[in-house]
Coordinates of C-alpha atoms (C1' of nucleotides) in Angstrom, one line a residue:
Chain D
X744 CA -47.1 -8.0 19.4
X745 CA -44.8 -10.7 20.9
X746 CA -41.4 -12.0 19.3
X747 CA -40.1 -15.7 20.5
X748 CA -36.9 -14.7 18.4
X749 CA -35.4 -11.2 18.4
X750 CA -32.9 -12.5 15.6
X751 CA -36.4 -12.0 13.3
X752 CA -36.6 -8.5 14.5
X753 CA -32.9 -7.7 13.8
X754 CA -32.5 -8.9 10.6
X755 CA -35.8 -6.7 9.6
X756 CA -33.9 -3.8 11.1
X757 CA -30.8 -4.6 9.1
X758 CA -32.7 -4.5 5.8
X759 CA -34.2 -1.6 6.5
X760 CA -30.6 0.2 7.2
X761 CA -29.3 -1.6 4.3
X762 CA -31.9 -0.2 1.7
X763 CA -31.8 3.5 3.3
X764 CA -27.7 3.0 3.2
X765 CA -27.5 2.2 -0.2
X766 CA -29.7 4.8 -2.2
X767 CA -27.1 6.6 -4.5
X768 CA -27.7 9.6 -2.1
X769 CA -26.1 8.3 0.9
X770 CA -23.8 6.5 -1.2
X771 CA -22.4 10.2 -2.6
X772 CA -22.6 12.3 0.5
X773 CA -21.2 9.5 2.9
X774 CA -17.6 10.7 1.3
X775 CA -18.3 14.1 1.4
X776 CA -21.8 16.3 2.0
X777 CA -22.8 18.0 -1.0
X778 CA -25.2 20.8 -1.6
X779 CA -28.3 19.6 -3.1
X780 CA -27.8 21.1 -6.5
X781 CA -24.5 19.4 -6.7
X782 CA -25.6 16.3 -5.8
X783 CA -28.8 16.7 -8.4
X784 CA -26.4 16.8 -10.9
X785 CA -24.3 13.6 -9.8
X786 CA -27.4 11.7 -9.8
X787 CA -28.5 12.6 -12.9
X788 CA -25.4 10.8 -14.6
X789 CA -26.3 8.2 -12.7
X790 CA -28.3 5.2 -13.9
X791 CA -28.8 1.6 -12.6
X792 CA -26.9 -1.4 -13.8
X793 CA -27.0 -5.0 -13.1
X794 CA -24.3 -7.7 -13.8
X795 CA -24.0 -11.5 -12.7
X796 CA -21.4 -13.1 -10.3
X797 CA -18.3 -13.4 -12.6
X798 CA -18.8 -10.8 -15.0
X799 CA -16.1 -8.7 -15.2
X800 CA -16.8 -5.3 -14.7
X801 CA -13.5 -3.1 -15.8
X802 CA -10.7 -4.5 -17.4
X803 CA -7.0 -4.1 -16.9
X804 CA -6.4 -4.0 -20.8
X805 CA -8.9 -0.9 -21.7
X806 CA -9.3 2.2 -20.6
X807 CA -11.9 2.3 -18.4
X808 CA -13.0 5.5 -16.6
X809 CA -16.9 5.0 -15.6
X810 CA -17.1 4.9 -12.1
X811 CA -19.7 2.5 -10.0
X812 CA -21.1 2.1 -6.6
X813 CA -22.5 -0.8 -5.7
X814 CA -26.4 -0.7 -4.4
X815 CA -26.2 -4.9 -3.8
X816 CA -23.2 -7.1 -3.5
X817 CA -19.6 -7.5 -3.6
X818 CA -16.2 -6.8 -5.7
X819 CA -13.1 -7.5 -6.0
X820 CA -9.9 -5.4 -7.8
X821 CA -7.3 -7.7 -9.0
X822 CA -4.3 -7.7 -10.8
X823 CA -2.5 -10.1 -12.7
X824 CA 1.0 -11.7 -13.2
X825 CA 1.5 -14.6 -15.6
X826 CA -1.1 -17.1 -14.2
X827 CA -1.6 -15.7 -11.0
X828 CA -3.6 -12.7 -9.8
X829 CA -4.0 -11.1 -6.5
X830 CA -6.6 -9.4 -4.9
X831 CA -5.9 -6.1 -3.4
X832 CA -9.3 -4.9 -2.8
X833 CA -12.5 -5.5 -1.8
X834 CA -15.6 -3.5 -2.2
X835 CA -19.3 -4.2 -0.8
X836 CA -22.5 -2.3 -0.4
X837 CA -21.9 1.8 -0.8
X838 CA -18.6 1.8 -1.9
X839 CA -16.8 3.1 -5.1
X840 CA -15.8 0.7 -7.8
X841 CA -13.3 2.1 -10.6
X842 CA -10.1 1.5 -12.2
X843 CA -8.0 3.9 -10.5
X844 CA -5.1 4.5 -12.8
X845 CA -6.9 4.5 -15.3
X846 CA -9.7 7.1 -13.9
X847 CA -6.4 8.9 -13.1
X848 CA -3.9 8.6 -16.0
X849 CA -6.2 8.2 -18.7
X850 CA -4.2 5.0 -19.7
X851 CA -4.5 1.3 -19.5
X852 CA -4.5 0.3 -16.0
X853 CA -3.3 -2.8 -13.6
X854 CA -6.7 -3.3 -12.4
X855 CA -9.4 -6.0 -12.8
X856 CA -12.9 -6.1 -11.2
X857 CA -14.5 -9.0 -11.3
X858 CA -18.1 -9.4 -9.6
X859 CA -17.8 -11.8 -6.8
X860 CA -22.0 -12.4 -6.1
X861 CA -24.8 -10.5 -8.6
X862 CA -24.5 -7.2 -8.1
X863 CA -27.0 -4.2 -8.6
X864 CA -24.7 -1.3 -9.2
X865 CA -25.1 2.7 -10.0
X866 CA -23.0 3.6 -12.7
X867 CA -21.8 7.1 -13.5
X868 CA -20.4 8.2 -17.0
X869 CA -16.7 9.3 -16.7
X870 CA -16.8 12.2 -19.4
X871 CA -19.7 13.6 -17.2
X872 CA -17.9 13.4 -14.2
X873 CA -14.8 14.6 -15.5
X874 CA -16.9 17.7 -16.6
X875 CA -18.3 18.1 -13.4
X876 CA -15.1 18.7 -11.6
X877 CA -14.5 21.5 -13.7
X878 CA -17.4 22.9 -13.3
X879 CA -18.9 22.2 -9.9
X880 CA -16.5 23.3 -7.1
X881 CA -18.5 21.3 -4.8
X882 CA -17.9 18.2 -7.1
X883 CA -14.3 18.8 -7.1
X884 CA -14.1 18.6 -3.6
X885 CA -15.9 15.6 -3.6
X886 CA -14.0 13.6 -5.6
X887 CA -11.0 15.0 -4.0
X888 CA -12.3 13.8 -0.8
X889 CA -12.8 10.7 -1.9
X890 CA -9.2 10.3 -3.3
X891 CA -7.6 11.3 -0.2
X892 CA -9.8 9.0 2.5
X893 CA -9.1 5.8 -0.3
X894 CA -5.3 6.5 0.2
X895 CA -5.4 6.7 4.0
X896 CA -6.8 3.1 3.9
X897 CA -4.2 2.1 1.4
X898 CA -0.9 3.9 3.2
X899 CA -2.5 2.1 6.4
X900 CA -2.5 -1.3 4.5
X901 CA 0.5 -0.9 3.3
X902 CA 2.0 -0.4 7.2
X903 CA 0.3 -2.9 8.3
X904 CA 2.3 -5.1 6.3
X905 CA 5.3 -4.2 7.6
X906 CA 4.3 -4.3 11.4
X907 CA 2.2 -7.4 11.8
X908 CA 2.1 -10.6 10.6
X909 CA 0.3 -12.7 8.6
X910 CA -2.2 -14.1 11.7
X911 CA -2.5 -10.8 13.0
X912 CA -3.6 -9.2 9.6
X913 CA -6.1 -12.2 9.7
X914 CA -7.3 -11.6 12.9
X915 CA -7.7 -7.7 11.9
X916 CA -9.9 -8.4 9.1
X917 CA -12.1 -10.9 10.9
X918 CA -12.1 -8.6 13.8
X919 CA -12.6 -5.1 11.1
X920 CA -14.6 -7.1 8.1
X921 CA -16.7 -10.4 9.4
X922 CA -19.2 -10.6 6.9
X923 CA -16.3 -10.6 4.3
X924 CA -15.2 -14.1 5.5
X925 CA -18.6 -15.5 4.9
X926 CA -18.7 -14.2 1.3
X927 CA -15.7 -14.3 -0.3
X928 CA -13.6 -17.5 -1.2
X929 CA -11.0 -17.6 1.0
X930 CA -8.2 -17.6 -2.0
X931 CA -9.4 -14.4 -2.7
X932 CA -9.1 -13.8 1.3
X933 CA -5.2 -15.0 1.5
X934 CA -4.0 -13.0 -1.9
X935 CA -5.4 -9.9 0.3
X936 CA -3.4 -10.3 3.0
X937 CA -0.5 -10.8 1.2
X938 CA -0.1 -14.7 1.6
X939 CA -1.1 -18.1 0.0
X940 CA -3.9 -19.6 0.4
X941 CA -1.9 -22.6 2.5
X942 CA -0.6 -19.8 4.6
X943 CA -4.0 -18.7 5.6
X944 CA -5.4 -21.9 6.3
X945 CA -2.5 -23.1 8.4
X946 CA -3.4 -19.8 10.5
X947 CA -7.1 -20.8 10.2
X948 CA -6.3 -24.2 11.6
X949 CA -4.1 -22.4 14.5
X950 CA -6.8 -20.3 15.4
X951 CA -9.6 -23.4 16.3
Chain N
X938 CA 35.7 28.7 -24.8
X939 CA 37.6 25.5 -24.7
X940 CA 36.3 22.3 -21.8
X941 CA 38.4 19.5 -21.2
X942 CA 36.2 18.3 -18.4
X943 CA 32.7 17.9 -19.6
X944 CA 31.5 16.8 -16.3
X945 CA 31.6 21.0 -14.8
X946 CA 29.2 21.9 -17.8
X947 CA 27.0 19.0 -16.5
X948 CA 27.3 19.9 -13.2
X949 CA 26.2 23.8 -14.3
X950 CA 23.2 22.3 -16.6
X951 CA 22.0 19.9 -13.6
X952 CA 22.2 23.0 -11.2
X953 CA 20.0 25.0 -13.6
X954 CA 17.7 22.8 -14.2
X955 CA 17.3 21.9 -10.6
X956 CA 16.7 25.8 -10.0
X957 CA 14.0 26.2 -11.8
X958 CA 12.2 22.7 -11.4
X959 CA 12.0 23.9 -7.7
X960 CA 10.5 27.0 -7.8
X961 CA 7.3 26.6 -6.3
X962 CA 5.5 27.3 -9.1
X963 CA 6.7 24.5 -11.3
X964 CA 6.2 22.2 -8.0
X965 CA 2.4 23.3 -8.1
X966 CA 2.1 23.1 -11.8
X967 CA 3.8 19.5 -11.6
X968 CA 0.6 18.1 -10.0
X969 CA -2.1 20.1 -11.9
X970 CA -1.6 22.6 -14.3
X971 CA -3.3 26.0 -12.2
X972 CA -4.4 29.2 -13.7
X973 CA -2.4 32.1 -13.0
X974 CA -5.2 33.4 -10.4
X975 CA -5.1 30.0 -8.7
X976 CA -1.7 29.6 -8.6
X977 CA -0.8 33.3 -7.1
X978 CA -3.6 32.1 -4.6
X979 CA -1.7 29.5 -3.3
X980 CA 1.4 30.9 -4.0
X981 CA 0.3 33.9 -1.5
X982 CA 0.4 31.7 1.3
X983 CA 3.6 30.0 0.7
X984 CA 6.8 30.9 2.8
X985 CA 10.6 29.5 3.0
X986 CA 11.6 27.7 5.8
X987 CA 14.6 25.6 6.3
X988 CA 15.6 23.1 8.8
X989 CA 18.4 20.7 9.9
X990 CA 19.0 17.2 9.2
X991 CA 17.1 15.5 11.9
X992 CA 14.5 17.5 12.9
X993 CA 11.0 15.8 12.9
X994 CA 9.0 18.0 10.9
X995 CA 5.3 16.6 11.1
X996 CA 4.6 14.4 14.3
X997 CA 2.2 11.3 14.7
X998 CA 1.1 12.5 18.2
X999 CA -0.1 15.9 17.0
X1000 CA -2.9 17.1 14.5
X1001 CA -0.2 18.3 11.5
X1002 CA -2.1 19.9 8.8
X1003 CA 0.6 22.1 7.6
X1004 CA 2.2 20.8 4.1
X1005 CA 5.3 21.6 2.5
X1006 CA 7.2 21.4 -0.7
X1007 CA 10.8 20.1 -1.3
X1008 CA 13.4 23.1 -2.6
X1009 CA 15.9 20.7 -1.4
X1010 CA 16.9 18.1 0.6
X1011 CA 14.9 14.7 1.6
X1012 CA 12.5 13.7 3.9
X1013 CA 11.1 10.4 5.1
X1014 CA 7.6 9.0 6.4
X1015 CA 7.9 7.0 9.4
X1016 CA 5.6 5.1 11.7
X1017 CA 6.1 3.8 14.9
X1018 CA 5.5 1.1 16.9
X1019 CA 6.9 -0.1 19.9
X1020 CA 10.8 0.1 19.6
X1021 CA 10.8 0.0 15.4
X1022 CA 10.0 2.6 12.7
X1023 CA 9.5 1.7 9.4
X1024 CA 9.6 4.2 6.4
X1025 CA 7.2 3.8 4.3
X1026 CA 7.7 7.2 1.5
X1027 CA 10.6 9.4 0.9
X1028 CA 10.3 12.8 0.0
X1029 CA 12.8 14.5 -2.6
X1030 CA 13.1 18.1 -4.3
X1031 CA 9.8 19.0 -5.8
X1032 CA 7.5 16.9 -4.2
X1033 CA 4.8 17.8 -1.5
X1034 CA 5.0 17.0 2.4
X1035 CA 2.3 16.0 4.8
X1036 CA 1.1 14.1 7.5
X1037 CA -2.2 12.5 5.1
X1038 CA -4.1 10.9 7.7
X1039 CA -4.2 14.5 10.0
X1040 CA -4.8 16.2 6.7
X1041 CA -8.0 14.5 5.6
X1042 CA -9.2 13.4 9.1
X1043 CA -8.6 16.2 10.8
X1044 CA -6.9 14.0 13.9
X1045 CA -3.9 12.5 15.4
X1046 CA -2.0 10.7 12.7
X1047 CA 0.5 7.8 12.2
X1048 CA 3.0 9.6 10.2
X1049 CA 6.2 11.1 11.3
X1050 CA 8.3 13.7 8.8
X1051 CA 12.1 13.4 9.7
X1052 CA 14.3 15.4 7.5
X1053 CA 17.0 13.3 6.1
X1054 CA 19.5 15.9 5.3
X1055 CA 19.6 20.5 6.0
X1056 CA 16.4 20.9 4.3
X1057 CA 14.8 24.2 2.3
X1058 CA 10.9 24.1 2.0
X1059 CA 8.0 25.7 1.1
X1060 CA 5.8 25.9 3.7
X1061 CA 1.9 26.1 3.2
X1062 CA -0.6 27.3 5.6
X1063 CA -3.5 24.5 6.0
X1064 CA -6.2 26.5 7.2
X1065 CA -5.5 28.7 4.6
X1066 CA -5.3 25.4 2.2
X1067 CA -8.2 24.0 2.6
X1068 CA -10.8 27.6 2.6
X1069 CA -9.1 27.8 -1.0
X1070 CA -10.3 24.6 -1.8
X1071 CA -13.9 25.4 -0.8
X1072 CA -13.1 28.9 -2.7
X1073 CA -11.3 28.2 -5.6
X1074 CA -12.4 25.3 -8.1
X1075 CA -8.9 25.2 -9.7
X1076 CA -6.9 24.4 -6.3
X1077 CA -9.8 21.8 -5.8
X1078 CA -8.9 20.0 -8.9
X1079 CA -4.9 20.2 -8.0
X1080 CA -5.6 18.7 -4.6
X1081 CA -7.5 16.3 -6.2
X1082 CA -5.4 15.4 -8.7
X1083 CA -2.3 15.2 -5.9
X1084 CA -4.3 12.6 -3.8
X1085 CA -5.3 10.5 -7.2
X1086 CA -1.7 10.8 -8.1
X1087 CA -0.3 9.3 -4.7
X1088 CA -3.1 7.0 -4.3
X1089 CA -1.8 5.3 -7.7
X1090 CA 1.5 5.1 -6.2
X1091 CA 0.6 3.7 -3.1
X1092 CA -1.2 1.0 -4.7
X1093 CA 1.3 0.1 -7.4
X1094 CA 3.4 -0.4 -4.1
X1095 CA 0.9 -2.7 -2.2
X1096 CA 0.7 -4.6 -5.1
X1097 CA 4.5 -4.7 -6.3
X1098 CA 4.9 -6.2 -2.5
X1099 CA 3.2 -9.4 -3.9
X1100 CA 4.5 -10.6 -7.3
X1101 CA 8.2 -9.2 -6.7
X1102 CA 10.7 -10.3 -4.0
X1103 CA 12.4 -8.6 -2.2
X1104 CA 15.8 -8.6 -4.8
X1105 CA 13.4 -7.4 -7.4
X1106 CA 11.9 -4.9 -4.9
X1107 CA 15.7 -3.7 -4.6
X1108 CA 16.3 -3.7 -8.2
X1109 CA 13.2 -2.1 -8.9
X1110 CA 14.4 1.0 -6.8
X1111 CA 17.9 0.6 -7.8
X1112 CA 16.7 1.1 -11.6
X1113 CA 14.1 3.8 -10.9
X1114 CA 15.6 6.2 -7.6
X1115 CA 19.4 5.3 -7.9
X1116 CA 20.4 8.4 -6.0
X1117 CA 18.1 7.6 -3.3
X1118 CA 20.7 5.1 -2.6
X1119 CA 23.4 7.6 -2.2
X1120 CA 21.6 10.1 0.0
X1121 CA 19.4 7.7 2.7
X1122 CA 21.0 4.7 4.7
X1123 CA 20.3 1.6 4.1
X1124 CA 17.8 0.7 7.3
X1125 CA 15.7 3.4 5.9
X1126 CA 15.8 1.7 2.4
X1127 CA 15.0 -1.7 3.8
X1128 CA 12.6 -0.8 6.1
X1129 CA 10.9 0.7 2.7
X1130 CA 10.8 -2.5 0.8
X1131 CA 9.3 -4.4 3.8
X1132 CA 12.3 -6.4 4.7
X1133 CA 15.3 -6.4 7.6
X1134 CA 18.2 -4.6 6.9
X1135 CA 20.5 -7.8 7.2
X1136 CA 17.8 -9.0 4.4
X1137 CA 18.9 -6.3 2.4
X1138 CA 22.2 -6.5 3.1
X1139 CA 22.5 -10.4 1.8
X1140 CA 20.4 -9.2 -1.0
X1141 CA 23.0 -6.7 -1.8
X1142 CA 25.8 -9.2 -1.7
X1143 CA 24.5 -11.7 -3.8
X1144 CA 24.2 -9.0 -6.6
X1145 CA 28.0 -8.0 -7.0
Chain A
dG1167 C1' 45.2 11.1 13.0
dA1168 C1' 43.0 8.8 17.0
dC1169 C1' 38.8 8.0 19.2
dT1170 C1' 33.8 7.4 19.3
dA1171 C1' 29.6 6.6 17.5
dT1172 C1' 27.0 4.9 13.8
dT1173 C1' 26.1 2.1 10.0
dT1174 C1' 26.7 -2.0 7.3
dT1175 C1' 27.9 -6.6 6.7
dT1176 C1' 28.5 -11.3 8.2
dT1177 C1' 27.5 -15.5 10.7
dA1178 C1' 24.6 -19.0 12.8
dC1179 C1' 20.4 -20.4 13.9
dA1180 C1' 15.2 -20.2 14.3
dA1181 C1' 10.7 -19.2 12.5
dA1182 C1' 7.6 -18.1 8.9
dT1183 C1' 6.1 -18.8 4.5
dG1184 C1' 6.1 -20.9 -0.1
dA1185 C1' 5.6 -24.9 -3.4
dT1186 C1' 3.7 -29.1 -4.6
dA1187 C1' 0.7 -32.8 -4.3
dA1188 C1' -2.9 -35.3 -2.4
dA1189 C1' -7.0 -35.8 0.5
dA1190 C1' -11.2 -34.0 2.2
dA1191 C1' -15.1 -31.0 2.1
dC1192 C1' -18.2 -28.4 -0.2
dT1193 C1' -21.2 -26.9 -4.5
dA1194 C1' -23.7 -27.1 -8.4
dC1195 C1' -26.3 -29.4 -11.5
dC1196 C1' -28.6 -33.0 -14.1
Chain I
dG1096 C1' -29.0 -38.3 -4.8
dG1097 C1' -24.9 -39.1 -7.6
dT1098 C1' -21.3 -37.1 -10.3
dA1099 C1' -18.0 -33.5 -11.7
dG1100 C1' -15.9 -29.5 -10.6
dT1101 C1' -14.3 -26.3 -7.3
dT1102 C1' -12.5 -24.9 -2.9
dT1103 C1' -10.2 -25.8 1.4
dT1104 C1' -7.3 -28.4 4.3
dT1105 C1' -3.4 -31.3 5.3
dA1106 C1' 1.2 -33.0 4.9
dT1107 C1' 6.0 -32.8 3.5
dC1108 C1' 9.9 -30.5 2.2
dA1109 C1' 12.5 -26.4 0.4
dT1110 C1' 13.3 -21.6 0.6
dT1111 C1' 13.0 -17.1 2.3
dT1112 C1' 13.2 -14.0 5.8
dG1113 C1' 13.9 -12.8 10.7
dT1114 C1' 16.6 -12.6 15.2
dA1115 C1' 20.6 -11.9 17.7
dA1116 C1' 25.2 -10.9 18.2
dA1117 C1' 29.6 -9.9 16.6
dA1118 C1' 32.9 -8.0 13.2
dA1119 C1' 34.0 -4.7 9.8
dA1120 C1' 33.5 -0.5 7.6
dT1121 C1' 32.3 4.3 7.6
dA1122 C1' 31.5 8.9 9.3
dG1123 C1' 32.0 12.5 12.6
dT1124 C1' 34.7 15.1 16.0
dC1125 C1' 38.3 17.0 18.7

DNA sequence: GACTATTTTTTACAAATGATAAAAACTACC
DNA sequence: GGTAGTTTTTATCATTTGTAAAAAATAGTC
């Protein structure tokens, strides 16, 4: 066999990384390995979901404890202020999507999750999983795994704040995230870095 | 018995209450309410240890995993960069001390512990730590609920950076920690709310 | 109480970011 | 392929925040 155009052969490659990547398996033991009984009884609270680009998947107002991961496309958490919101998280093929305080406090929340592209998404029953971490050690650490790596990221983000600026938090993401950039509005984008949207194109136009 | 200055039976009712609050025992139950097993678990490899104002108690350039609890005093996070620190949590009586990112990645960290005034702590082992988590499904459930808990916090703070200024920031801290302000200097405090300390310092004038 | 070191405030100026509005570029859809 | 709606860029000006250096206030020590 003879390829002109390796490009063909990387994107098949991709694809098939993709799919293995984002079976709810790998999904649950990429935040922490689980025995196989454990994780039997993960999956079975698990069923598959689909929603279109602009649905909004948990809302700030309710108390919303299901938890998702996301098989196909991308998410973002915001929150909202009088007319504005702001975007303080993304997530994208194999990560966790729920409405932290309220998953934690078992109250109305800040957060929003709006579907930014269709998405095909594994959801998990809270009530379930909140029985499971009483009675599945294994669970318990999972979840408390997952807790802890999520606010690493955020202390990080936070610091980051403080000790670059708004370019270099740019440059960061295009450097850390690439594919982001190509499919997320760039609003979104600017609200995530903590700037407006003028702000970021200014940078943008600095950077050409 | 006859007082003519109600402040000394304050003083005795706030020293009481602060007494038992920091028993280690109501420090662990604070998080996660623990069994009696579980919590003689952990409370088996707990020891006092005190320090001086000043001593760094967790450093970035080592793998940390110890934690502690607050009997009494205050503690500050601190990362480093070139010639500047910023702080980006404080630490008071009752709450729990560690360097997250060596805790749950098992490496080098960014955090620095520096003890703000003489301190009295608890001091828990982390190897010890983390075989009761794999042991004990309780003390998996408080760690998880500890890392849920801060995670919340952490984000409320990302976000809080973005629809508040920095004089809201300051009032916001002012209204909910105003002792905080008595016991750390003000570098620390601004260094907290993401701003210079001659921000803060115009911020505070323009208040009075 | 005087001296030193540290912390906080003040001042003047520079740089970064925000607000607003309008133009340009891009999308979606009939 | 033209039109309406959305997103991004550009321009101008105002405001906020940072930098640097000096003065003032405070705390610590002999």
């Amino acid at each position: 066999m003879f390829f002109t155009d390796y490009r063909f052969l990387e994107t098949i490659f991709t694809q098939i990384f993709l799919a293995s990547f984002m079976m709810p398996e790998s999904i649950l033991n990429s935040i922490y390995q689980l025995p196989e009984d454990s994780k039997n009884l993960l999956l079975n609270g698990i069923s598959e979901v689909q929603h279109a680009k602009g649905v909004i998947l948990l809302k700030a107002d309710k108390v919303e404890q299901d938890i998702y991961f996301i098989k196909k496309g991308i998410v973002r958490a915001f929150a909202t202020n009088d007319d504005t919101d702001i975007t303080f998280w993304f997530g994208t093929e194999g990560e966790t999507v729920l409405s932290m305080k309220s998953y934690v406090e078992n109250a109305k929340g800040y957060e929003n999750i709006e579907l930014l592209e269709d998405c095909i998404l594994y959801k998990l029953n809270a009530r379930y999983l909140q029985q499971l971490f009483l009675e599945d050690i294994h669970i318990a650490n999972w979840g408390r795994k997952f807790a802890e790596q999520e606010l690493v990221k955020t202390e990080e983000r936070l610091i980051s704040r403080q000790f670059r600026n708004a370019k270099e938090r740019y440059m960061d993401l295009l450097a850390g995230n690439p594919d982001l950039l190509q499919r997320v509005q760039l609003g979104h984008i600017a609200s995530y870095l903590g700037i407006t949207q003028v702000s970021l194109s200014r940078i943008r136009s600095e950077i050409r």
